[in-house]
Short mmCIF file of C-alpha atoms and ligand atoms in Angstrom, two decimals:
data_model
loop_
_atom_site.label_atom_id
_atom_site.label_comp_id
_atom_site.label_asym_id
_atom_site.label_seq_id
_atom_site.Cartn_x
_atom_site.Cartn_y
_atom_site.Cartn_z
CA UNK A 1194 28.08 -37.13 18.33
CA UNK A 1195 24.66 -36.10 19.61
CA UNK A 1196 26.28 -33.48 21.84
CA UNK A 1197 28.27 -32.11 18.94
CA UNK A 1198 25.12 -31.81 16.85
CA UNK A 1199 23.17 -29.97 19.52
CA UNK A 1200 26.10 -27.59 20.06
CA UNK A 1201 26.10 -26.79 16.39
CA UNK A 1202 22.35 -26.20 16.49
CA UNK A 1203 22.67 -24.01 19.58
CA UNK A 1204 25.44 -21.96 17.98
CA UNK A 1205 23.33 -21.54 14.90
CA UNK A 1206 20.32 -20.39 16.91
CA UNK A 1207 22.43 -17.90 18.86
CA UNK A 1208 23.74 -16.46 15.64
CA UNK A 1209 20.22 -15.71 14.41
CA UNK A 1210 19.47 -12.03 15.04
CA UNK A 1211 15.71 -12.50 14.91
CA UNK A 1212 13.58 -11.80 17.94
CA UNK A 1213 10.75 -14.22 18.53
CA UNK A 1214 7.53 -12.28 18.69
CA UNK A 1215 4.43 -13.00 20.72
CA UNK A 1216 1.05 -12.46 19.10
CA UNK A 1217 -1.72 -9.87 19.26
CA UNK A 1218 -4.64 -10.85 21.48
CA UNK A 1219 -7.38 -12.72 19.62
CA UNK A 1220 -10.47 -10.59 19.07
CA UNK A 1221 -13.85 -12.24 18.74
CA UNK A 1222 -16.61 -10.22 17.14
CA UNK A 1223 -14.69 -6.95 17.17
CA UNK A 1224 -16.60 -3.69 16.76
CA UNK A 1225 -15.93 -1.19 14.02
CA UNK A 1226 -14.14 1.82 15.47
CA UNK A 1227 -16.00 5.16 15.51
CA UNK A 1228 -19.27 3.34 14.72
CA UNK A 1229 -20.08 2.02 18.22
CA UNK A 1230 -23.30 3.11 19.85
CA UNK A 1231 -22.30 2.21 23.41
CA UNK A 1232 -18.95 2.36 25.17
CA UNK A 1233 -16.49 -0.43 24.32
CA UNK A 1234 -14.05 -1.26 27.08
CA UNK A 1235 -11.54 -3.58 25.38
CA UNK A 1236 -9.25 -1.15 23.60
CA UNK A 1237 -7.03 -4.03 22.44
CA UNK A 1238 -9.75 -5.09 20.00
CA UNK A 1239 -11.29 -1.65 19.45
CA UNK A 1240 -9.27 1.41 18.51
CA UNK A 1241 -10.15 4.22 20.92
CA UNK A 1242 -10.00 7.10 21.35
CA UNK A 1243 -8.05 7.14 18.07
CA UNK A 1244 -10.57 5.19 16.01
CA UNK A 1245 -10.26 6.99 12.67
CA UNK A 1246 -7.01 5.72 11.14
CA UNK A 1247 -5.52 7.94 8.45
CA UNK A 1248 -3.02 6.60 5.94
CA UNK A 1249 -1.31 9.81 4.92
CA UNK A 1250 0.84 10.25 1.82
CA UNK A 1251 3.30 12.86 0.58
CA UNK A 1252 4.14 14.25 -2.81
CA UNK A 1253 7.46 16.02 -2.17
CA UNK A 1254 9.01 18.04 -4.98
CA UNK A 1255 11.29 20.50 -3.20
CA UNK A 1256 13.45 18.55 -2.80
CA UNK A 1257 11.93 15.51 -4.50
CA UNK A 1258 11.69 12.29 -2.53
CA UNK A 1259 10.91 8.79 -3.74
CA UNK A 1260 10.17 7.57 -7.25
CA UNK A 1261 8.86 10.15 -9.73
CA UNK A 1262 5.74 8.10 -10.40
CA UNK A 1263 4.72 7.23 -6.86
CA UNK A 1264 3.50 9.05 -3.80
CA UNK A 1265 5.40 8.29 -0.60
CA UNK A 1266 4.29 7.40 2.91
CA UNK A 1267 3.78 10.05 5.57
CA UNK A 1268 2.29 7.82 8.26
CA UNK A 1269 -0.63 6.11 9.95
CA UNK A 1270 -2.46 8.43 12.34
CA UNK A 1271 -5.09 7.50 14.92
CA UNK A 1272 -7.44 10.51 14.82
CA UNK A 1273 -10.39 10.68 17.18
CA UNK A 1274 -13.78 10.10 15.57
CA UNK A 1275 -14.15 13.89 15.20
CA UNK A 1276 -10.75 14.61 13.64
CA UNK A 1277 -9.03 15.83 16.81
CA UNK A 1278 -6.11 13.71 17.92
CA UNK A 1279 -3.69 12.82 20.69
CA UNK A 1280 0.03 12.82 20.12
CA UNK A 1281 3.14 11.40 21.79
CA UNK A 1282 1.06 9.18 24.06
CA UNK A 1283 3.84 7.08 25.59
CA UNK A 1284 7.28 8.71 25.86
CA UNK A 1285 8.63 5.47 27.38
CA UNK A 1286 8.08 3.81 23.99
CA UNK A 1287 9.34 6.68 21.82
CA UNK A 1288 12.15 4.51 20.50
CA UNK A 1289 15.17 6.00 18.78
CA UNK A 1290 16.25 2.75 17.10
CA UNK A 1291 13.48 1.92 14.65
CA UNK A 1292 15.86 0.48 12.06
CA UNK A 1293 17.53 -1.76 14.66
CA UNK A 1294 14.16 -2.92 15.98
CA UNK A 1295 12.92 -3.82 12.49
CA UNK A 1296 16.19 -5.64 11.79
CA UNK A 1297 15.93 -7.54 15.06
CA UNK A 1298 12.57 -8.85 13.86
CA UNK A 1299 14.00 -9.86 10.49
CA UNK A 1300 12.05 -7.18 8.61
CA UNK A 1301 14.58 -6.61 5.86
CA UNK A 1302 12.04 -6.58 3.01
CA UNK A 1303 9.97 -4.06 4.94
CA UNK A 1304 13.03 -1.88 5.54
CA UNK A 1305 14.04 -1.88 1.90
CA UNK A 1306 10.50 -0.92 0.91
CA UNK A 1307 10.54 1.87 3.52
CA UNK A 1308 13.88 3.10 2.22
CA UNK A 1309 12.24 3.65 -1.14
CA UNK A 1310 8.69 4.72 -0.21
CA UNK A 1311 8.80 6.07 3.38
CA UNK A 1312 11.41 8.71 2.95
CA UNK A 1313 12.30 11.87 4.77
CA UNK A 1314 12.48 15.17 2.91
CA UNK A 1315 15.85 15.90 4.54
CA UNK A 1316 17.21 12.43 3.90
CA UNK A 1317 17.01 11.32 7.54
CA UNK A 1318 14.60 8.39 7.25
CA UNK A 1319 15.36 6.98 10.71
CA UNK A 1320 14.42 10.29 12.40
CA UNK A 1321 11.26 10.55 10.34
CA UNK A 1322 10.24 7.00 11.30
CA UNK A 1323 11.00 7.74 14.98
CA UNK A 1324 8.83 10.85 14.78
CA UNK A 1325 5.91 9.03 13.16
CA UNK A 1326 6.11 6.16 15.63
CA UNK A 1327 6.55 8.34 18.74
CA UNK A 1328 3.98 10.98 17.85
CA UNK A 1329 1.28 8.78 16.30
CA UNK A 1330 2.12 5.07 16.68
CA UNK A 1331 2.26 5.21 20.48
CA UNK A 1332 -1.33 6.56 20.48
CA UNK A 1333 -2.80 3.50 18.74
CA UNK A 1334 -4.62 1.70 21.56
CA UNK A 1335 -4.48 -1.79 20.02
CA UNK A 1336 -0.67 -1.59 19.72
CA UNK A 1337 -0.18 -1.34 23.49
CA UNK A 1338 2.23 -3.99 24.85
CA UNK A 1339 -0.61 -5.27 27.07
CA UNK A 1340 -2.50 -6.19 23.89
CA UNK A 1341 -0.07 -9.02 23.12
CA UNK A 1342 0.08 -12.58 24.36
CA UNK A 1343 3.73 -13.39 25.12
CA UNK A 1344 4.80 -9.80 24.38
CA UNK A 1345 8.41 -9.36 23.37
CA UNK A 1346 9.81 -5.83 23.72
CA UNK A 1347 9.09 -3.49 20.81
CA UNK A 1348 7.17 -6.04 18.76
CA UNK A 1349 4.39 -3.49 18.20
CA UNK A 1350 6.91 -1.44 16.21
CA UNK A 1351 7.27 -3.86 13.26
CA UNK A 1352 3.47 -4.32 13.40
CA UNK A 1353 2.95 -0.55 13.04
CA UNK A 1354 5.35 -0.11 10.14
CA UNK A 1355 4.22 -3.28 8.35
CA UNK A 1356 0.53 -2.34 8.54
CA UNK A 1357 1.23 1.17 7.29
CA UNK A 1358 3.19 -0.16 4.31
CA UNK A 1359 0.56 -2.81 3.56
CA UNK A 1360 -2.16 -0.15 3.50
CA UNK A 1361 -0.07 2.22 1.39
CA UNK A 1362 0.41 -0.53 -1.20
CA UNK A 1363 -3.35 -0.64 -1.71
CA UNK A 1364 -3.59 3.15 -2.18
CA UNK A 1365 -1.92 3.96 -5.47
CA UNK A 1366 -2.57 7.69 -5.62
CA UNK A 1367 -0.34 8.25 -8.64
CA UNK A 1368 -2.32 5.83 -10.83
CA UNK A 1369 -5.67 7.04 -9.41
CA UNK A 1370 -4.81 10.59 -10.50
CA UNK A 1371 -3.19 9.59 -13.80
CA UNK A 1372 -6.27 7.55 -14.73
CA UNK A 1373 -8.24 10.81 -14.61
CA UNK A 1374 -5.62 12.66 -16.66
CA UNK A 1375 -4.13 14.36 -13.58
CA UNK A 1376 -0.42 14.05 -14.13
CA UNK A 1377 2.54 16.02 -12.78
CA UNK A 1378 3.25 19.15 -14.75
CA UNK A 1379 5.14 22.35 -14.09
CA UNK A 1380 2.50 24.40 -15.89
CA UNK A 1381 -0.90 22.66 -15.70
CA UNK A 1382 -3.32 23.43 -12.89
CA UNK A 1383 -6.22 21.37 -11.61
CA UNK A 1384 -9.25 22.10 -9.49
CA UNK A 1385 -9.73 20.58 -6.05
CA UNK A 1386 -12.93 18.97 -7.36
CA UNK A 1387 -11.04 17.24 -10.19
CA UNK A 1388 -8.40 15.89 -7.82
CA UNK A 1389 -10.79 14.74 -5.13
CA UNK A 1390 -13.15 13.14 -7.67
CA UNK A 1391 -10.30 11.10 -9.16
CA UNK A 1392 -9.18 9.92 -5.72
CA UNK A 1393 -12.71 9.23 -4.55
CA UNK A 1394 -13.41 7.13 -7.61
CA UNK A 1395 -10.39 4.96 -6.80
CA UNK A 1396 -10.90 4.83 -3.02
CA UNK A 1397 -14.68 4.70 -2.91
CA UNK A 1398 -14.99 7.57 -0.41
CA UNK A 1399 -13.92 11.21 -0.18
CA UNK A 1400 -10.34 11.86 0.92
CA UNK A 1401 -8.61 14.95 2.30
CA UNK A 1402 -6.03 16.74 0.17
CA UNK A 1403 -3.41 19.22 1.35
CA UNK A 1404 -1.47 21.85 -0.54
CA UNK A 1405 1.61 23.89 0.11
CA UNK A 1406 2.38 27.08 -1.85
CA UNK A 1407 -0.52 26.25 -4.16
CA UNK A 1408 0.76 22.78 -5.02
CA UNK A 1409 -0.79 19.45 -4.06
CA UNK A 1410 1.48 17.74 -1.53
CA UNK A 1411 -0.56 15.40 0.69
CA UNK A 1412 -3.46 12.95 0.53
CA UNK A 1413 -5.12 11.55 3.64
CA UNK A 1414 -7.19 8.36 3.38
CA UNK A 1415 -9.51 7.58 6.32
CA UNK A 1416 -10.45 4.16 7.68
CA UNK A 1417 -12.45 2.79 10.55
CA UNK A 1418 -11.00 -0.46 11.84
CA UNK A 1419 -12.85 -3.57 12.85
CA UNK A 1420 -10.57 -5.12 15.45
CA UNK A 1421 -6.94 -4.32 16.07
CA UNK A 1422 -4.61 -2.41 13.79
CA UNK A 1423 -2.47 -5.57 13.66
CA UNK A 1424 -5.08 -8.12 12.59
CA UNK A 1425 -8.33 -6.20 12.05
CA UNK A 1426 -10.07 -5.08 8.87
CA UNK A 1427 -9.53 -1.54 7.62
CA UNK A 1428 -12.82 -0.22 6.29
CA UNK A 1429 -12.61 2.87 4.05
CA UNK A 1430 -14.68 5.74 5.39
CA UNK A 1431 -15.24 9.42 4.61
CA UNK A 1432 -12.95 11.70 6.62
CA UNK A 1433 -14.50 13.23 9.73
CA UNK A 1434 -13.11 16.49 11.08
CA UNK A 1435 -10.06 17.04 8.89
CA UNK A 1436 -9.90 20.08 6.63
CA UNK A 1437 -8.13 20.70 3.36
CA UNK A 1438 -5.59 23.46 2.92
CA UNK A 1439 -5.99 23.57 -0.88
CA UNK A 1440 -7.73 26.35 -2.75
CA UNK A 1441 -10.56 25.25 -5.01
CA UNK A 1442 -8.87 26.10 -8.30
CA UNK A 1443 -5.42 26.62 -9.76
CA UNK A 1444 -3.75 23.71 -7.93
CA UNK A 1445 -0.40 22.60 -9.27
CA UNK A 1446 0.81 18.99 -9.20
CA UNK A 1447 4.50 19.51 -9.74
CA UNK A 1448 6.81 16.92 -11.30
CA UNK A 1449 9.40 15.12 -9.16
CA UNK A 1450 12.97 14.90 -10.32
CA UNK A 1451 13.54 11.28 -9.27
CA UNK A 1452 13.50 8.16 -11.43
CA UNK A 1453 10.30 6.25 -12.04
CA UNK A 1454 9.65 3.00 -10.24
CA UNK A 1455 10.68 0.28 -12.59
CA UNK A 1456 8.89 -2.99 -12.59
CA UNK A 1457 10.67 -4.50 -15.58
CA UNK A 1458 12.24 -7.88 -15.10
CA UNK A 1459 14.21 -9.75 -17.73
CA UNK A 1460 11.50 -11.57 -19.66
CA UNK A 1461 13.55 -14.74 -20.11
CA UNK A 1462 13.56 -15.35 -16.36
CA UNK A 1463 10.04 -14.21 -15.66
CA UNK A 1464 8.08 -17.41 -15.71
CA UNK A 1465 7.50 -17.63 -11.98
CA UNK A 1466 6.38 -14.83 -9.74
CA UNK A 1467 8.69 -13.11 -7.43
CA UNK A 1468 6.79 -10.71 -5.26
CA UNK A 1469 9.47 -9.81 -2.77
CA UNK A 1470 12.08 -8.66 -5.21
CA UNK A 1471 11.73 -5.60 -7.30
CA UNK A 1472 14.17 -4.95 -10.09
CA UNK A 1473 15.23 -1.35 -9.99
CA UNK A 1474 17.74 -1.53 -12.79
CA UNK A 1475 16.85 -0.95 -16.43
CA UNK A 1476 14.35 1.77 -15.63
CA UNK A 1477 11.79 2.12 -18.33
CA UNK A 1478 11.80 5.41 -20.16
CA UNK A 1479 8.10 6.02 -19.75
CA UNK A 1480 7.04 7.26 -16.31
CA UNK A 1481 4.23 4.76 -16.08
CA UNK A 1482 5.57 2.36 -18.60
CA UNK A 1483 5.34 -1.35 -18.98
CA UNK A 1484 7.98 -3.16 -20.93
CA UNK A 1485 6.05 -3.34 -24.15
CA UNK A 1486 2.96 -2.59 -26.15
CA UNK A 1487 0.09 -5.02 -26.01
CA UNK A 1488 0.85 -7.35 -28.92
CA UNK A 1489 1.96 -10.95 -29.36
CA UNK A 1490 2.52 -13.01 -26.21
CA UNK A 1491 3.06 -11.52 -22.80
CA UNK A 1492 2.24 -11.41 -19.11
CA UNK A 1493 -0.17 -9.12 -17.28
CA UNK A 1494 1.73 -7.95 -14.20
CA UNK A 1495 -0.34 -6.54 -11.32
CA UNK A 1496 0.91 -3.17 -10.08
CA UNK A 1497 -0.14 -1.65 -6.76
CA UNK A 1498 1.51 1.54 -5.52
CA UNK A 1499 4.14 1.32 -8.20
CA UNK A 1500 5.36 -2.16 -7.35
CA UNK A 1501 4.68 -5.47 -8.96
CA UNK A 1502 2.52 -7.75 -6.82
CA UNK A 1503 1.86 -10.93 -8.78
CA UNK A 1504 0.06 -11.17 -12.07
CA UNK A 1505 -2.99 -12.58 -13.80
CA UNK A 1506 -3.37 -16.31 -14.34
CA UNK A 1507 -5.31 -17.98 -17.15
CA UNK A 1508 -8.83 -17.59 -15.73
CA UNK A 1509 -8.20 -13.86 -15.40
CA UNK A 1510 -7.76 -13.94 -11.62
CA UNK A 1511 -4.97 -12.26 -9.67
CA UNK A 1512 -2.40 -14.47 -7.98
CA UNK A 1513 0.87 -13.77 -6.21
CA UNK A 1514 2.45 -17.15 -5.72
CA UNK A 1515 2.29 -19.11 -8.95
CA UNK A 1516 3.20 -18.98 -12.59
CA UNK A 1517 1.95 -16.06 -14.66
CA UNK A 1518 -0.31 -17.02 -17.56
CA UNK A 1519 0.71 -16.23 -21.11
CA UNK A 1520 -1.77 -13.89 -22.77
CA UNK A 1521 -2.02 -13.22 -26.48
CA UNK A 1522 -2.89 -9.67 -27.53
CA UNK A 1523 -4.39 -9.23 -31.00
CA UNK A 1524 -5.12 -5.87 -32.61
CA UNK A 1525 -8.85 -5.26 -32.97
CA UNK A 1526 -10.69 -2.05 -33.89
CA UNK A 1527 -9.08 0.84 -32.03
CA UNK A 1528 -7.51 -1.46 -29.45
CA UNK A 1529 -6.81 -5.15 -28.94
CA UNK A 1530 -8.34 -8.31 -27.54
CA UNK A 1531 -6.75 -10.65 -25.01
CA UNK A 1532 -6.78 -14.41 -24.86
CA UNK A 1533 -5.38 -16.94 -22.39
CA UNK A 1534 -5.23 -20.75 -22.56
CA UNK A 1535 -8.78 -20.74 -21.09
CA UNK A 1536 -10.19 -18.67 -23.96
CA UNK A 1537 -11.05 -15.08 -24.83
CA UNK A 1538 -10.97 -12.44 -22.10
CA UNK A 1539 -13.67 -9.90 -21.48
CA UNK A 1540 -15.44 -7.78 -18.94
CA UNK A 1541 -18.64 -9.52 -17.99
CA UNK A 1542 -20.84 -8.17 -15.17
CA UNK A 1543 -17.94 -5.83 -14.28
CA UNK A 1544 -15.59 -8.81 -13.88
CA UNK A 1545 -12.47 -9.58 -15.89
CA UNK A 1546 -12.69 -13.24 -16.97
CA UNK A 1547 -11.23 -15.51 -19.64
CA UNK A 1548 -12.98 -18.64 -20.86
CA UNK A 1549 -14.42 -20.49 -23.81
CA UNK A 1550 -17.83 -18.82 -23.45
CA UNK A 1551 -16.50 -15.31 -22.83
CA UNK A 1552 -17.09 -12.63 -25.47
CA UNK A 1553 -13.82 -10.82 -26.16
CA UNK A 1554 -13.73 -7.20 -25.02
CA UNK A 1555 -11.71 -4.66 -27.00
CA UNK A 1556 -9.26 -3.12 -24.53
CA UNK A 1557 -6.96 -0.16 -25.01
CA UNK A 1558 -3.62 0.72 -23.43
CA UNK A 1559 -2.56 3.84 -21.59
CA UNK A 1560 1.07 4.39 -20.63
CA UNK A 1561 1.82 0.64 -20.86
CA UNK A 1562 -1.20 -0.26 -18.71
CA UNK A 1563 -4.33 -2.16 -19.64
CA UNK A 1564 -7.23 0.25 -19.95
CA UNK A 1565 -10.97 -0.36 -20.07
CA UNK A 1566 -13.65 2.31 -20.39
CA UNK A 1567 -10.99 5.03 -20.20
CA UNK A 1568 -9.51 3.82 -16.90
CA UNK A 1569 -6.39 1.82 -16.07
CA UNK A 1570 -7.72 1.18 -12.57
CA UNK A 1571 -9.15 -2.22 -11.72
CA UNK A 1572 -10.24 -3.45 -8.31
CA UNK A 1573 -10.11 -6.46 -6.02
CA UNK A 1574 -11.42 -7.23 -2.55
CA UNK A 1575 -7.88 -7.75 -1.24
CA UNK A 1576 -4.30 -8.20 -2.34
CA UNK A 1577 -4.04 -11.97 -2.84
CA UNK A 1578 -1.65 -13.90 -0.63
CA UNK A 1579 -0.69 -17.52 -0.33
CA UNK A 1580 -2.82 -19.68 -2.57
CA UNK A 1581 -5.73 -17.22 -2.70
CA UNK A 1582 -6.78 -15.87 -6.10
CA UNK A 1583 -8.66 -12.59 -6.28
CA UNK A 1584 -11.30 -11.72 -8.85
CA UNK A 1585 -10.64 -8.53 -10.82
CA UNK A 1586 -13.47 -6.09 -11.27
CA UNK A 1587 -14.07 -2.70 -12.84
CA UNK A 1588 -16.22 -1.50 -9.94
CA UNK A 1589 -14.69 0.10 -6.88
CA UNK A 1590 -13.45 -2.18 -4.12
CA UNK A 1591 -10.87 -2.12 -1.31
CA UNK A 1592 -7.80 -2.57 -3.47
CA UNK A 1593 -6.99 -0.75 -6.69
CA UNK A 1594 -4.65 -2.43 -9.13
CA UNK A 1595 -3.38 -1.79 -12.65
CA UNK A 1596 -2.02 -4.27 -15.16
CA UNK A 1597 1.19 -3.77 -17.04
CA UNK A 1598 2.01 -5.69 -20.19
CA UNK A 1599 5.28 -7.54 -20.23
CA UNK A 1600 6.20 -8.96 -23.64
CA UNK A 1601 7.35 -12.54 -23.55
C1 NAG B 472 -17.52 4.29 21.68
O1 NAG B 472 -16.58 3.70 22.56
C2 NAG B 472 -15.68 4.63 23.15
C3 NAG B 472 -14.67 3.84 23.96
O2 NAG B 472 -15.31 3.11 24.95
C4 NAG B 472 -16.44 5.63 24.01
O3 NAG B 472 -15.57 6.59 24.55
C5 NAG B 472 -17.48 6.31 23.15
O4 NAG B 472 -18.27 7.17 23.94
C6 NAG B 472 -18.37 5.26 22.48
N1 NAG B 472 -19.32 5.93 21.59
C7 NAG B 472 -20.64 5.90 21.84
C8 NAG B 472 -21.50 6.64 20.85
O5 NAG B 472 -21.11 5.35 22.80
C1 NAG B 473 15.97 -0.33 21.02
O1 NAG B 473 15.92 0.59 22.09
C2 NAG B 473 15.28 0.10 23.28
C3 NAG B 473 15.13 1.26 24.25
O2 NAG B 473 16.33 1.92 24.41
C4 NAG B 473 16.10 -1.05 23.82
O3 NAG B 473 15.51 -1.56 24.98
C5 NAG B 473 16.17 -2.14 22.75
O4 NAG B 473 16.99 -3.20 23.18
C6 NAG B 473 16.71 -1.60 21.43
N1 NAG B 473 16.52 -2.64 20.42
C7 NAG B 473 17.48 -2.98 19.56
C8 NAG B 473 17.17 -4.09 18.61
O5 NAG B 473 18.56 -2.40 19.49
#
């Protein structure tokens, strides 16, 4: 009987397609890339020479790619600290089976996200991913196979794609621009100063914008990294050495023809969070729409980069692995107030809180999103995970997040 059982277990293990990964080397007291004052030799814990990591995004309209209300991912580029860069650093690791590698590591959620948000203009996503990995990914020093303990072949590949997607999710360019009234239009034009100010106010630092035929089509966000790309901290920084190809005035931000990202879920089933599934059916008719106006009872869903990532709980904190709190919205003045089971909600010392001693703030709504002081952008130190709750603030921080009302 015991033999039979172990055979069954062995057969089951063999059937699992998942590779067992090693782990990135532990880094103690890592230095911030591009900010060192003496040479740093351990390039597994210090990104060099590519120490300025750029999360680059596309806005493709001809043809359109991705959702009509979200930017898409271009890549993650290790620029030198002066904006020059190396490319195609290790032809022996220029893999031509990115999809298969990600599947072999069980990264199906990552792949489905990439299929929606990391898309090739000619429809050949696999080739685009191979290009980004081979040209840029192989130049990231901390992703070298020698930087892993118990390295299993190609495990740096899922690390590269996962980190790029995780960063992209914190950089919601569409909402940053829309909050400043910069929305896609076939006729309107914007100045470079308007666009960069809107992005800087969301990101905290200047960014680099690119244009093609007079239309905005790329945004580059720069980071220095403390530690490895896999496990280190990405610290926003002003760009060094990159230049913009946009003219200063008359910039178009053309509409995409795709469908908007939909975050609506059937309200009857939405009592517990589900962060890994995104409902793409029943697209809302508004490009930035929530599923209702702020009145009666509802949930405040957190939206980063066009996808739902948890919601607010009763104290007004952001959580991704529990039950969403029910909020009551009541018309007041030119807007509405919000209340949870803890009490009234308000902005106090730049923080969103709900409690018995909180003075209710009159909020407004914009495109289905909660708005305060004319902006739908709120901030947190990080995207919460596990049992961590994040405080929500109106002053700039690492992560920008918007809140969509979902009627109960
Ligand atoms: C920072 O470290 C890199 C890698 O060791 C080195 O090439 C560079 O010269 C250092 N920068 C300074 C200012 O010492
Ligand atoms: C991907 O390609 C590499 C290099 O050809 C190969 O060694 C590896 O086994 C492939 N991985 C998968 C999961 O197919």
